[in-house]
Coordinates of C-alpha atoms in Angstrom, one line a residue:
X1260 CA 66.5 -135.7 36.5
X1261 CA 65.0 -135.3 33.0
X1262 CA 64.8 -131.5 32.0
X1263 CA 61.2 -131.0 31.6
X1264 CA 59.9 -131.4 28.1
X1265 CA 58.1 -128.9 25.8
X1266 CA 55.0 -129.6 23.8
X1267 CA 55.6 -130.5 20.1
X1268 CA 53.4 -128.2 18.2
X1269 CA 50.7 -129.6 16.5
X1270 CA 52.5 -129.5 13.3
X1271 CA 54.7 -132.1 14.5
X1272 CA 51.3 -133.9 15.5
X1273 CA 50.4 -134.2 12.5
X1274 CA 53.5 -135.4 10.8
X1275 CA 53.6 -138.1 12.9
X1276 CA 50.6 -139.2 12.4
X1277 CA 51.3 -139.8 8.5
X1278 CA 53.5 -142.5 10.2
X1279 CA 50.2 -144.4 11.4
X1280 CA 49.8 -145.5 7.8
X1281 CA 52.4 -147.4 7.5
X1282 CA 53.2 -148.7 10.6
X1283 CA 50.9 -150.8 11.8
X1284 CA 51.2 -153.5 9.2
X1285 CA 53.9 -155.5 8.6
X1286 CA 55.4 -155.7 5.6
X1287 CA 53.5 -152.0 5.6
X1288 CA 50.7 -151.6 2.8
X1289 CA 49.0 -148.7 1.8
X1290 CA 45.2 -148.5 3.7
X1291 CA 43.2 -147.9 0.6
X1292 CA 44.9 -150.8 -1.2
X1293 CA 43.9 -153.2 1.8
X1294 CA 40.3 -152.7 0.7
X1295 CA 39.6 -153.5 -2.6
X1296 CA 36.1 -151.4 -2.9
X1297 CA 37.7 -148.0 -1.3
X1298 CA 38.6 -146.8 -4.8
X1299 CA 37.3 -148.1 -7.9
X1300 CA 39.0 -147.8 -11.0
X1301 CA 36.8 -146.7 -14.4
X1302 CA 35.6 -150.0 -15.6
X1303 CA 37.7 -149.4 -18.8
X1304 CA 40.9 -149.2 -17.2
X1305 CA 40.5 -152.3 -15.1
X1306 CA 40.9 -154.9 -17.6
X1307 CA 44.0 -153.6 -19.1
X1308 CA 45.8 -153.5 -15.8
X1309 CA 44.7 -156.6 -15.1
X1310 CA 46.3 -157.8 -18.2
X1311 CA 49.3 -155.6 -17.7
X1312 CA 49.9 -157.5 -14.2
X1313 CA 49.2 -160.9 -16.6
X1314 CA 51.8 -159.8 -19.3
X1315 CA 54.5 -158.5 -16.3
X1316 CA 55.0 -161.8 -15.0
X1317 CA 54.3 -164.3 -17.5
X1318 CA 57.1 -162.7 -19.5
X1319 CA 61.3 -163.4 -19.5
X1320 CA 63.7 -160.9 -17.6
X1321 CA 65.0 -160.2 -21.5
X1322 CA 61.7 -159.3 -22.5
X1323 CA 61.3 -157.2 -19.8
X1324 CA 64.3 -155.3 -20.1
X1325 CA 63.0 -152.3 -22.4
X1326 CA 59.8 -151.9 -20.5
X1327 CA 59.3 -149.1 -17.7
X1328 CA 58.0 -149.6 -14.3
X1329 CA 54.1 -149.8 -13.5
X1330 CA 53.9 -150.1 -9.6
X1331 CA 55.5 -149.1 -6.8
X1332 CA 55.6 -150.4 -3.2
X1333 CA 56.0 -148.7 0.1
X1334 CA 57.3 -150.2 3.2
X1335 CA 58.8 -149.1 6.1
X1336 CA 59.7 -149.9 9.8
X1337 CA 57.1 -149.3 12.9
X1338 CA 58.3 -146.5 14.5
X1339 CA 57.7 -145.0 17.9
X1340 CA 58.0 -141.4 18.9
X1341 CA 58.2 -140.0 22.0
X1342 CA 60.9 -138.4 25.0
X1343 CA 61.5 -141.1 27.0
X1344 CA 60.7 -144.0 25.0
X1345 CA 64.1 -145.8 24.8
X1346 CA 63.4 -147.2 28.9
X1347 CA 60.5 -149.5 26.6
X1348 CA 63.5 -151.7 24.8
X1349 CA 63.3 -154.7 27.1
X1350 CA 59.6 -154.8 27.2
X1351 CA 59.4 -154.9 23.2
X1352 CA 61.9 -157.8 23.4
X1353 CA 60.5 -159.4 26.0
X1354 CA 57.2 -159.3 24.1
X1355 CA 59.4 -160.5 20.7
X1356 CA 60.3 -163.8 22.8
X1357 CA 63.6 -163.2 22.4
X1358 CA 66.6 -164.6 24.5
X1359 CA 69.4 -163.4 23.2
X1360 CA 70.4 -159.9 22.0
X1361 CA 73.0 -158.4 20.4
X1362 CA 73.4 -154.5 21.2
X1363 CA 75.4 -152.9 18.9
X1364 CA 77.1 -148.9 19.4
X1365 CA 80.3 -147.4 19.0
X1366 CA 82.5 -146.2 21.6
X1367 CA 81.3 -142.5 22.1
X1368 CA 77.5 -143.4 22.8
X1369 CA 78.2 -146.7 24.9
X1370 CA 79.2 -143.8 27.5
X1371 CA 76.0 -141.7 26.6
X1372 CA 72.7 -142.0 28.5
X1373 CA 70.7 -143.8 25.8
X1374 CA 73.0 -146.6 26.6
X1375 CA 71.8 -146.5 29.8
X1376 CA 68.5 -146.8 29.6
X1377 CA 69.3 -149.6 27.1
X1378 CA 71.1 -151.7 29.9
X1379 CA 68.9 -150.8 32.4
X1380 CA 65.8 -151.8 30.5
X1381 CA 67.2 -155.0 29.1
X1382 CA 68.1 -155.9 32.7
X1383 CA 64.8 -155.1 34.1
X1384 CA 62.9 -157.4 31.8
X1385 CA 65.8 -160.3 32.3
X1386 CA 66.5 -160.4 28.5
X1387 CA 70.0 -161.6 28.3
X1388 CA 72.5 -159.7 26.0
X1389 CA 76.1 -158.6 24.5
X1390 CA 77.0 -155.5 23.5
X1391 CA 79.5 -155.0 20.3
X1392 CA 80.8 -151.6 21.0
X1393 CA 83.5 -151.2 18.3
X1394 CA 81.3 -149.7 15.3
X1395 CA 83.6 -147.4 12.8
X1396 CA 81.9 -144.0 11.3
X1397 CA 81.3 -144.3 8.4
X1398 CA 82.3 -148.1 8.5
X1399 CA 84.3 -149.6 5.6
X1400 CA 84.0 -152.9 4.7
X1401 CA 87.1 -154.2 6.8
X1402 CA 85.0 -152.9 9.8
X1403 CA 81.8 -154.7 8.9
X1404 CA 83.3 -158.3 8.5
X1405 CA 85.4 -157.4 12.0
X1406 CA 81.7 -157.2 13.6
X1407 CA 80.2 -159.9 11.5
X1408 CA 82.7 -162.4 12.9
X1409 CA 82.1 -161.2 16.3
X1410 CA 78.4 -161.8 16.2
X1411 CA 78.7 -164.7 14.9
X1412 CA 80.0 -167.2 17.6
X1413 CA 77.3 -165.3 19.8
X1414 CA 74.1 -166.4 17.9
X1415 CA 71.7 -163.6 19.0
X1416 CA 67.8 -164.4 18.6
X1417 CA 67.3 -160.2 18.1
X1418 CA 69.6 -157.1 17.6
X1419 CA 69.0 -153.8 19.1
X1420 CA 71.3 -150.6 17.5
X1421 CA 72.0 -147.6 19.3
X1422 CA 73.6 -144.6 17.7
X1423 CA 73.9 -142.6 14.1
X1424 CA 73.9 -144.6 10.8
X1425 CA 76.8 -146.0 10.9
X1426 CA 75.8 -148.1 14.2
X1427 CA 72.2 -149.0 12.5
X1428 CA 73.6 -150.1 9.4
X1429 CA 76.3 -152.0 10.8
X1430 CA 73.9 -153.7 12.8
X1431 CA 71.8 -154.6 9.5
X1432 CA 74.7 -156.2 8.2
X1433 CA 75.6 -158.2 10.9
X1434 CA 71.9 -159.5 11.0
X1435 CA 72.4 -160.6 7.6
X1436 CA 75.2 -162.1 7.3
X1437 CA 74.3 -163.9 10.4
X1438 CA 71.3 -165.5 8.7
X1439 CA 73.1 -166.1 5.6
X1440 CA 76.2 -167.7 7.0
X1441 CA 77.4 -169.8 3.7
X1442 CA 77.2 -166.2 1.6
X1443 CA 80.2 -164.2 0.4
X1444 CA 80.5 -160.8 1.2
X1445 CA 79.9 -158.9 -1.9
X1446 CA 77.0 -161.6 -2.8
X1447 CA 74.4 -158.9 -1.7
X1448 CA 76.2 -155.6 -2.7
X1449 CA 74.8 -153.6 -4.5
X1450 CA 75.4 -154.1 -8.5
X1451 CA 78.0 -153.4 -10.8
X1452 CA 80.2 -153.8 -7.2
X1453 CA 78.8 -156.7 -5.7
X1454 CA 75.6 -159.9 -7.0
X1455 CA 72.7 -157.9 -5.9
X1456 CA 71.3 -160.8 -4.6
X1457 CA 67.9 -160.4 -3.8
X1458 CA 67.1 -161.2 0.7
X1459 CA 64.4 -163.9 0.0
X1460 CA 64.1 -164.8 3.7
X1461 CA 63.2 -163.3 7.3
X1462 CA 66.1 -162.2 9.7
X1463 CA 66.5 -161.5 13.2
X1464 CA 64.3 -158.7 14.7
X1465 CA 65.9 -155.7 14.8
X1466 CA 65.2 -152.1 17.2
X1467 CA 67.2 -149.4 16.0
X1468 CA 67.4 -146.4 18.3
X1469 CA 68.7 -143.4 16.9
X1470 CA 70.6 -141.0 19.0
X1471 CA 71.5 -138.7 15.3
X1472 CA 68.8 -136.8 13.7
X1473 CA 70.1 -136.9 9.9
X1474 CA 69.7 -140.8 8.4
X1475 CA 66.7 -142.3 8.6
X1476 CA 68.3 -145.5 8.8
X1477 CA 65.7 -146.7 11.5
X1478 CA 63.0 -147.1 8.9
X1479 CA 65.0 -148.3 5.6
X1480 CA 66.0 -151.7 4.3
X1481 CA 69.2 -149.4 3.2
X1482 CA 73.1 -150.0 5.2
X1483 CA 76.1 -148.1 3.8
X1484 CA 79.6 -148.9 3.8
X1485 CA 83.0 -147.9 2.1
X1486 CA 84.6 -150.7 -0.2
X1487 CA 87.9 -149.6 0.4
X1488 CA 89.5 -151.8 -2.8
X1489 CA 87.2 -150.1 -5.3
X1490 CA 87.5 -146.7 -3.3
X1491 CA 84.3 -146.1 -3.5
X1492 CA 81.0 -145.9 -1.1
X1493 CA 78.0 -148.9 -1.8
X1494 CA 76.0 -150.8 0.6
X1495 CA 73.3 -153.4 0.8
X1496 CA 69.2 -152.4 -0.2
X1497 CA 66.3 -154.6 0.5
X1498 CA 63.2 -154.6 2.2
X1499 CA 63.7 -157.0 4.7
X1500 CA 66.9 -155.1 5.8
X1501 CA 64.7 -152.8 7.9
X1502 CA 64.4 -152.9 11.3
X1503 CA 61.4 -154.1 12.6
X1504 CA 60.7 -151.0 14.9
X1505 CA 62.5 -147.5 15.4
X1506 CA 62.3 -145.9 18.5
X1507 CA 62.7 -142.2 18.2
X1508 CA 63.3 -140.5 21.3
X1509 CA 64.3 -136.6 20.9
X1510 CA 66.3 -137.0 24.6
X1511 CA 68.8 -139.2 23.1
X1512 CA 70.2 -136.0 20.2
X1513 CA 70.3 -133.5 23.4
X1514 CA 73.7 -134.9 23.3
X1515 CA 74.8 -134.2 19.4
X1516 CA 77.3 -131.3 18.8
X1517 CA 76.3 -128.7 16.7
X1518 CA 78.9 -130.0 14.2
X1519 CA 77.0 -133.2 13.7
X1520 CA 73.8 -131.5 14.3
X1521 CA 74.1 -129.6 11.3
X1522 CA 75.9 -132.4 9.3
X1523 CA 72.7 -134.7 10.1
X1524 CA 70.4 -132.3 9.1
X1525 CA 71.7 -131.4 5.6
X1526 CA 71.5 -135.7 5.0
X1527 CA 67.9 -135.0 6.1
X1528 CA 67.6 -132.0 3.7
X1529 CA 68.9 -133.9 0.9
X1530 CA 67.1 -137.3 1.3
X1531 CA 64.2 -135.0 1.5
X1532 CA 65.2 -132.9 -1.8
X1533 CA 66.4 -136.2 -3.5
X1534 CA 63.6 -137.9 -3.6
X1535 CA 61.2 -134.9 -4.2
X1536 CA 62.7 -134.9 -7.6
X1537 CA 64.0 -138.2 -8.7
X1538 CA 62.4 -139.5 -11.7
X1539 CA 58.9 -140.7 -11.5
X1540 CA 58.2 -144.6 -10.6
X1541 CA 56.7 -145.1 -13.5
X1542 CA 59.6 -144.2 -15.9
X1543 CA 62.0 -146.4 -14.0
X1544 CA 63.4 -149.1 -16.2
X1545 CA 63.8 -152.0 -16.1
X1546 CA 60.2 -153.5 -15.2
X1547 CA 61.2 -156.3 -12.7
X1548 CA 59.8 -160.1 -14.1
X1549 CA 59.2 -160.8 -10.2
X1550 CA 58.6 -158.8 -7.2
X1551 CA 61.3 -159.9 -5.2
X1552 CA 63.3 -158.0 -7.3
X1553 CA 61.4 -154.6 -7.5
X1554 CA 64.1 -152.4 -5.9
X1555 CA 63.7 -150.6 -2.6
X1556 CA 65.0 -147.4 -4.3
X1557 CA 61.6 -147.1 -7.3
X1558 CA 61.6 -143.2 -8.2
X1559 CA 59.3 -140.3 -6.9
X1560 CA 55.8 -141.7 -6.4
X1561 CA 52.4 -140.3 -4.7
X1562 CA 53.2 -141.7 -1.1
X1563 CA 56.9 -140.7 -0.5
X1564 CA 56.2 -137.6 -2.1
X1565 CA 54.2 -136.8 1.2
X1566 CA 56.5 -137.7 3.7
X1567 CA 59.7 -136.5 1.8
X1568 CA 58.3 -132.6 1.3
X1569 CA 56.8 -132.5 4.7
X1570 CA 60.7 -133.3 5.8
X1571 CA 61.9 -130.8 3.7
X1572 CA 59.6 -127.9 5.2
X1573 CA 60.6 -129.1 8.7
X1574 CA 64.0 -129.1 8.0
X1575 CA 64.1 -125.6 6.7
X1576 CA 62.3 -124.3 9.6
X1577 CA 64.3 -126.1 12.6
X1578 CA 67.6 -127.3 11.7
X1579 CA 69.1 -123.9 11.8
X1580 CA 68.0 -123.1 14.9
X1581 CA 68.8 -126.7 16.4
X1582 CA 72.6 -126.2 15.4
X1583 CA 72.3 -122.1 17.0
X1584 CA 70.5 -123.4 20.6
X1585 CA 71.6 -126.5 22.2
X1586 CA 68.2 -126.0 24.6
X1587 CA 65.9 -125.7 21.7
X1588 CA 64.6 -129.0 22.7
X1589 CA 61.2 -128.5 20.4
X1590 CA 63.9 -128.0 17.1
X1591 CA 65.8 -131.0 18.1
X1592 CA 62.3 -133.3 18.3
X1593 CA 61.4 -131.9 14.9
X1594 CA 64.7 -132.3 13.4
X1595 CA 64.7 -136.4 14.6
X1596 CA 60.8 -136.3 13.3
X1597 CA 62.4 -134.8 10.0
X1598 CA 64.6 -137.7 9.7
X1599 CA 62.1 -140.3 9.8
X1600 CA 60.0 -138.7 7.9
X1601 CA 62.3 -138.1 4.8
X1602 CA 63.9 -142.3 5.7
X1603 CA 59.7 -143.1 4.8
X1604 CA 59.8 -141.1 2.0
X1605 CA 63.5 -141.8 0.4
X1606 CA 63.8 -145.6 1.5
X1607 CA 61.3 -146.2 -1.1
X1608 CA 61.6 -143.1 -3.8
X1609 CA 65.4 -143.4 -3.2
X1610 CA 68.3 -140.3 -3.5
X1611 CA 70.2 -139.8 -6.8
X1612 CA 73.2 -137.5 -7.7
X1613 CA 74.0 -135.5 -4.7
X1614 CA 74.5 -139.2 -2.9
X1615 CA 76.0 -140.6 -5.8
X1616 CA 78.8 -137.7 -5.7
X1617 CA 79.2 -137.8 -2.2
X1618 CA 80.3 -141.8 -2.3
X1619 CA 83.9 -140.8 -4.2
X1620 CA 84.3 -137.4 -2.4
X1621 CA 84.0 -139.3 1.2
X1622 CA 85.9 -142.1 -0.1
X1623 CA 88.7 -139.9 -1.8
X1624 CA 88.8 -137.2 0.9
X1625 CA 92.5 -135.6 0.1
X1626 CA 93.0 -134.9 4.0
X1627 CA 90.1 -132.9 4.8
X1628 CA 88.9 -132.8 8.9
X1629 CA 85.7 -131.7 9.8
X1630 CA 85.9 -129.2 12.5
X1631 CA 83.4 -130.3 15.5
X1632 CA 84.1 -133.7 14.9
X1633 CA 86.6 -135.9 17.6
X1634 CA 88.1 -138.0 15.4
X1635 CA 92.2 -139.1 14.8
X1636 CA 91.8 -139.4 10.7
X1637 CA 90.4 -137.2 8.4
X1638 CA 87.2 -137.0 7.9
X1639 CA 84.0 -135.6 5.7
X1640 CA 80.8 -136.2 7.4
X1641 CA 78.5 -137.4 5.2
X1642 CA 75.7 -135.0 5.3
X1643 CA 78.6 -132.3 4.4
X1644 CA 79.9 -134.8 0.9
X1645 CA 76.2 -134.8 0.3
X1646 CA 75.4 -131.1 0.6
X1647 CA 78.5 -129.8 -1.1
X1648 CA 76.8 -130.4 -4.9
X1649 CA 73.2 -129.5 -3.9
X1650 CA 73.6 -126.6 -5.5
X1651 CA 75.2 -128.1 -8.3
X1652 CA 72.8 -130.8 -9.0
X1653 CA 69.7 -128.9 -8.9
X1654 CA 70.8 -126.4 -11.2
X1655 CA 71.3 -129.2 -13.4
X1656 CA 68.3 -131.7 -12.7
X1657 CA 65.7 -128.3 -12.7
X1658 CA 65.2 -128.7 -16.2
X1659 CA 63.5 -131.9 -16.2
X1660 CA 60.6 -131.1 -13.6
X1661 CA 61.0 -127.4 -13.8
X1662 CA 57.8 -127.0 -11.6
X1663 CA 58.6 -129.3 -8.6
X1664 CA 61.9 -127.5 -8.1
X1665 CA 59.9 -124.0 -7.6
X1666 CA 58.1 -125.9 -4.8
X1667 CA 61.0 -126.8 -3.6
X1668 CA 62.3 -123.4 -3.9
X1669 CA 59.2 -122.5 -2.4
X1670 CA 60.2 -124.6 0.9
X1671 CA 62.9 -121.9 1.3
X1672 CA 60.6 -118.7 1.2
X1673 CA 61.2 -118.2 -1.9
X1674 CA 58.4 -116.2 -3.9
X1675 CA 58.4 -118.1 -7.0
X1676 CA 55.1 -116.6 -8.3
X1677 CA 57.0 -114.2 -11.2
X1678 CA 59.8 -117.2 -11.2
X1679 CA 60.1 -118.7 -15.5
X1680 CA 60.1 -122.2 -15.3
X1681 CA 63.4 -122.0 -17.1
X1682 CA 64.9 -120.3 -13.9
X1683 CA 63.9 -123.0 -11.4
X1684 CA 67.0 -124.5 -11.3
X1685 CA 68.8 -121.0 -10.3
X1686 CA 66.9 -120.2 -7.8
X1687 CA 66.8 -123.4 -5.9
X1688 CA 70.5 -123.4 -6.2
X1689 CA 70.6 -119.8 -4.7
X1690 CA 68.4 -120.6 -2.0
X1691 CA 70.7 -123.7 -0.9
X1692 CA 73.6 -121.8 -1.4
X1693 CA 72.0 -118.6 1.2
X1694 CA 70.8 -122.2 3.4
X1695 CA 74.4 -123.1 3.8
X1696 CA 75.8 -120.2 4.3
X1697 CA 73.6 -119.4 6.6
X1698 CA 74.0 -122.2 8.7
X1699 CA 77.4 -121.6 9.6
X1700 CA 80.6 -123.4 9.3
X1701 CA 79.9 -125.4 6.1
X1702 CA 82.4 -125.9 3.1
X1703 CA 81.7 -123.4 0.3
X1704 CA 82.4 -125.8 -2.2
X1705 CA 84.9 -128.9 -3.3
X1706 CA 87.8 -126.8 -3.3
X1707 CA 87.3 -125.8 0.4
X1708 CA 87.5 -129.7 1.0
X1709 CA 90.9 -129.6 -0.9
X1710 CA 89.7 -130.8 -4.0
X1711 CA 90.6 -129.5 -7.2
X1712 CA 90.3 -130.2 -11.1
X1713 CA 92.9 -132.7 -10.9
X1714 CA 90.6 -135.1 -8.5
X1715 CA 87.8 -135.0 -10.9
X1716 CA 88.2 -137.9 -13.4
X1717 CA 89.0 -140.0 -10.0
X1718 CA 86.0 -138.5 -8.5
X1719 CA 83.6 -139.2 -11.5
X1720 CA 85.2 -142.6 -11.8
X1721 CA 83.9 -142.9 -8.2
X1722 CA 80.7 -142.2 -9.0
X1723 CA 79.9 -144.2 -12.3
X1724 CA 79.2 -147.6 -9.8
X1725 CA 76.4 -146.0 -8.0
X1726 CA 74.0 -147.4 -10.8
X1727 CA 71.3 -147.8 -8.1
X1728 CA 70.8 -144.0 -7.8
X1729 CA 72.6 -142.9 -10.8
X1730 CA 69.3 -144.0 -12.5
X1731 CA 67.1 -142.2 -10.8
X1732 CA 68.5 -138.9 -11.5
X1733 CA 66.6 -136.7 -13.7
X1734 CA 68.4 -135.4 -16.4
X1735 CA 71.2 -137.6 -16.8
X1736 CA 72.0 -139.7 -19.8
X1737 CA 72.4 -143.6 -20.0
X1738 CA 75.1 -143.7 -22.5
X1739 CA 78.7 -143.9 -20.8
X1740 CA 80.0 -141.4 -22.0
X1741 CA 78.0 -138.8 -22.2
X1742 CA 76.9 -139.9 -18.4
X1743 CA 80.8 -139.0 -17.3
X1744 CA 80.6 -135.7 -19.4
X1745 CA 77.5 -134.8 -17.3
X1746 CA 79.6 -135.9 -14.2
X1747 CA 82.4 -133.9 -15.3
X1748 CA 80.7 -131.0 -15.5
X1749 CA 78.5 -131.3 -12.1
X1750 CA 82.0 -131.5 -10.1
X1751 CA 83.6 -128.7 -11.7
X1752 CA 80.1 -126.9 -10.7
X1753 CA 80.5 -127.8 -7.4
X1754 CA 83.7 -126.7 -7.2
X1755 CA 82.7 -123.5 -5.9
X1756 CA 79.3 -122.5 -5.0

């Protein structure tokens, strides 16, 4: 029998029900832009947006290049939150229409209860299905062609993905490359590494499940992956990568070690602080000639700016005790709550230099072995690569939105109100440093993860292809070099905490 379940506060309420404005359309749009009279611009400014909007797409890419961003967009999966909700899968497909469905996991939650419910509830509702149980953590790119080839031949209608991040995005992948058979690998990987080729059609319906409270991955268009050759961390990014829905049910992380509880979390703490402070939308260059092309990473804007602080407060509050109590079943439901929260709020402002870093030090892990994790090889999780340089990269980014990273600071219980705005950087970086410290068992810096000052030039080299969130990082300069210098300097920062 199900332990019996807690009432979420209404906090939690409430957080979930900034999800109603988004998920109920599809692609999502914003409620007040879906009726033209609900705001009214002055009369002034309306005909030179209009001719803005003219000007943006009846010129070249070239002329474009030099101009900065004027909209942004916001989409995300439906998502469903509730205990219990994961015994609803075959209904939802059976409502899709679909015949055929590919489940994909990895070996350690095929065994786990969510499974389960998946098999039974498929079953129940007669909706045939295979289930592709060999997904890597922290899948490289060997692993996502293995499971592209084995979908293939199977010709699913509809996927369903049941685990962490590395289950939903290899399930993202396999969709796509599914419905883009004739299409080289790298054609849709992220630029300089791969085309960047835009995903100008539908694909299959996808359910992601998520049995990790730390990605968001059920509500981006967003799947990561290591390219071993380049030794470096990159991925796909589009809007129709998404699943269609996310069901979040807080009984499927009862079963998440405190090691990959806390891991999670701190990618939830960082999507959250990421895109709280990336560079506004509307200095993002370059202006895209057609929308197709307007990435799914766009800067800070009004709307993720909601969800993404709202993630960070929760995340402050509950993950520490979610790693301490294995029975705090109200911290683990805010902590999955968190996570789709900050996936709204990051799949469309996007992350910037604590991923960016964290892509080379995952990818060029000296021998490190995360302690709580079962697994043969070494291994950084990646909420651990990602949290290592928070410190470092908000000292440094502080100075160009001095005021947002007091609020930040502020999320912390930190009594900014006699804080200089010079100092914001500081005292962030003191309060994540206290944060970590206080959570327990967390490297206290790269040299804990055996890093040292000869990895660094590797380690910025590493990080010089993550263009698409290089350039949304506050702070850091465009030329080359200077960028690396920066880079430099942010490592050796991070060195030690």
């Amino acid at each position: 029998m199900v332990a019996p379940v807690r009432v979420i506060p209404n906090a939690a309420k409430r957080a979930t029900s900034l999800l109603r404005t988004i998920q109920y359309t599809h692609p999502p749009s914003c409620p007040c832009h879906s009726n033209p009279g609900y705001h009214k611009a002055p009369p002034s400014i309306v005909p030179r947006a209009r001719e803005a909007g003219r000007r943006q797409y009846a010129t070249p890419t070239s002329v474009n290049q030099g101009l900065k961003e004027y909209a942004f967009e916001m989409a995300a999966s439906s998502i469903r939150f509730g205990p219990g909700v994961t015994q609803e899968v075959g209904m939802d497909f059976k409502n899709m229409g679909a015949k055929k469905v590919c489940v994909v996991t990895d070996p350690t939650v095929d065994k786990l209860d969510a499974m389960r419910q998946v098999r039974e509830g498929l079953t129940r509702e007669g909706i045939s299905f295979e289930v592709f149980s060999n997904v890597r953590i922290e899948p490289k790119d060997s692993s996502i062609k293995e499971a592209i080839e084995w979908v293939r031949p199977y010709q699913p209608d509809a996927f369903l993905a049941v685990g962490g991040g590395s289950v939903m995005d290899t399930a993202k992948l396999m969709n796509l490359y599914l419905n883009y058979p004739d299409a080289d690998f790298l054609d849709f990987v992220n630029a300089p590494l791969g085309k960047g080729r835009p995903i100008d059609k539908p694909l299959c319906p996808l359910i992601a499940v998520p049995t990790t409270a730390g990605t968001g991955s059920e509500t981006t268009g967003t799947a990561i992956f290591d390219l071993v050759s380049k030794r470096a961390k990159t991925g796909v990014a589009h809007r129709n990568l998404k699943p269609t829905l996310g069901i979040c049910d807080p009984i499927n992380t009862r079963t998440m070690p405190a090691a990959v509880k806390a891991s999670s979390g701190l990618d939830v703490l960082c999507h959250s602080l990421e895109s709280w402070t990336a560079i506004p939308y509307n200095e993002r260059t370059p202006r895209p000639p057609n929308p197709i092309m307007r990435p799914a990473y766009q800067g800070a804007n009004p709307i993720s700016d909601v969800f993404s602080f709202h993630a960070l407060r929760r995340t402050v509050k509950y993950l520490p005790r979610a790693v301490k109590d294995p029975d705090d079943f109200e911290a683990q439901s805010e902590m999955l709550l968190a996570a789709t929260l900050a996936g709204v709020g990051f799949g469309n402002a996007g992350v910037h230099l604590c991923h960016g870093m964290s892509y080379p030090i995952s990818g060029q892990n000296p021998g490190y072995k995360h302690a709580g994790y079962d697994v043969p090889a070494p291994l950084i999780p990646h909420g651990v690569s990602v949290a290592v340089s928070a410190p470092a990269v908000f000292r440094f980014t502080a100075a160009s939105n001095p005021q947002r990273h007091l609020e930040a600071a502020e999320a912390f219980g930190v009594d900014t109100s006699n804080v200089k705005l010079e100092s914001a950087g500081e005292v962030l970086a003191e309060a994540l440093t206290k944060f970590l410290a206080d959570l327990g068992d967390q490297p206290a810096g790269l040299k804990e993860l055996g890093f040292g000052s000869q990895h660094i030039d590797a380690l910025v080299e590493g990080t010089i292809p993550q263009a698409r969130v290089l350039m949304l990082a506050p702070g850091l300069d465009k030329e080359l070099q200077t960028e690396k210098e920066q880079l430099r300097r942010l490592f050796e920062d991070a060195m030690n905490h």
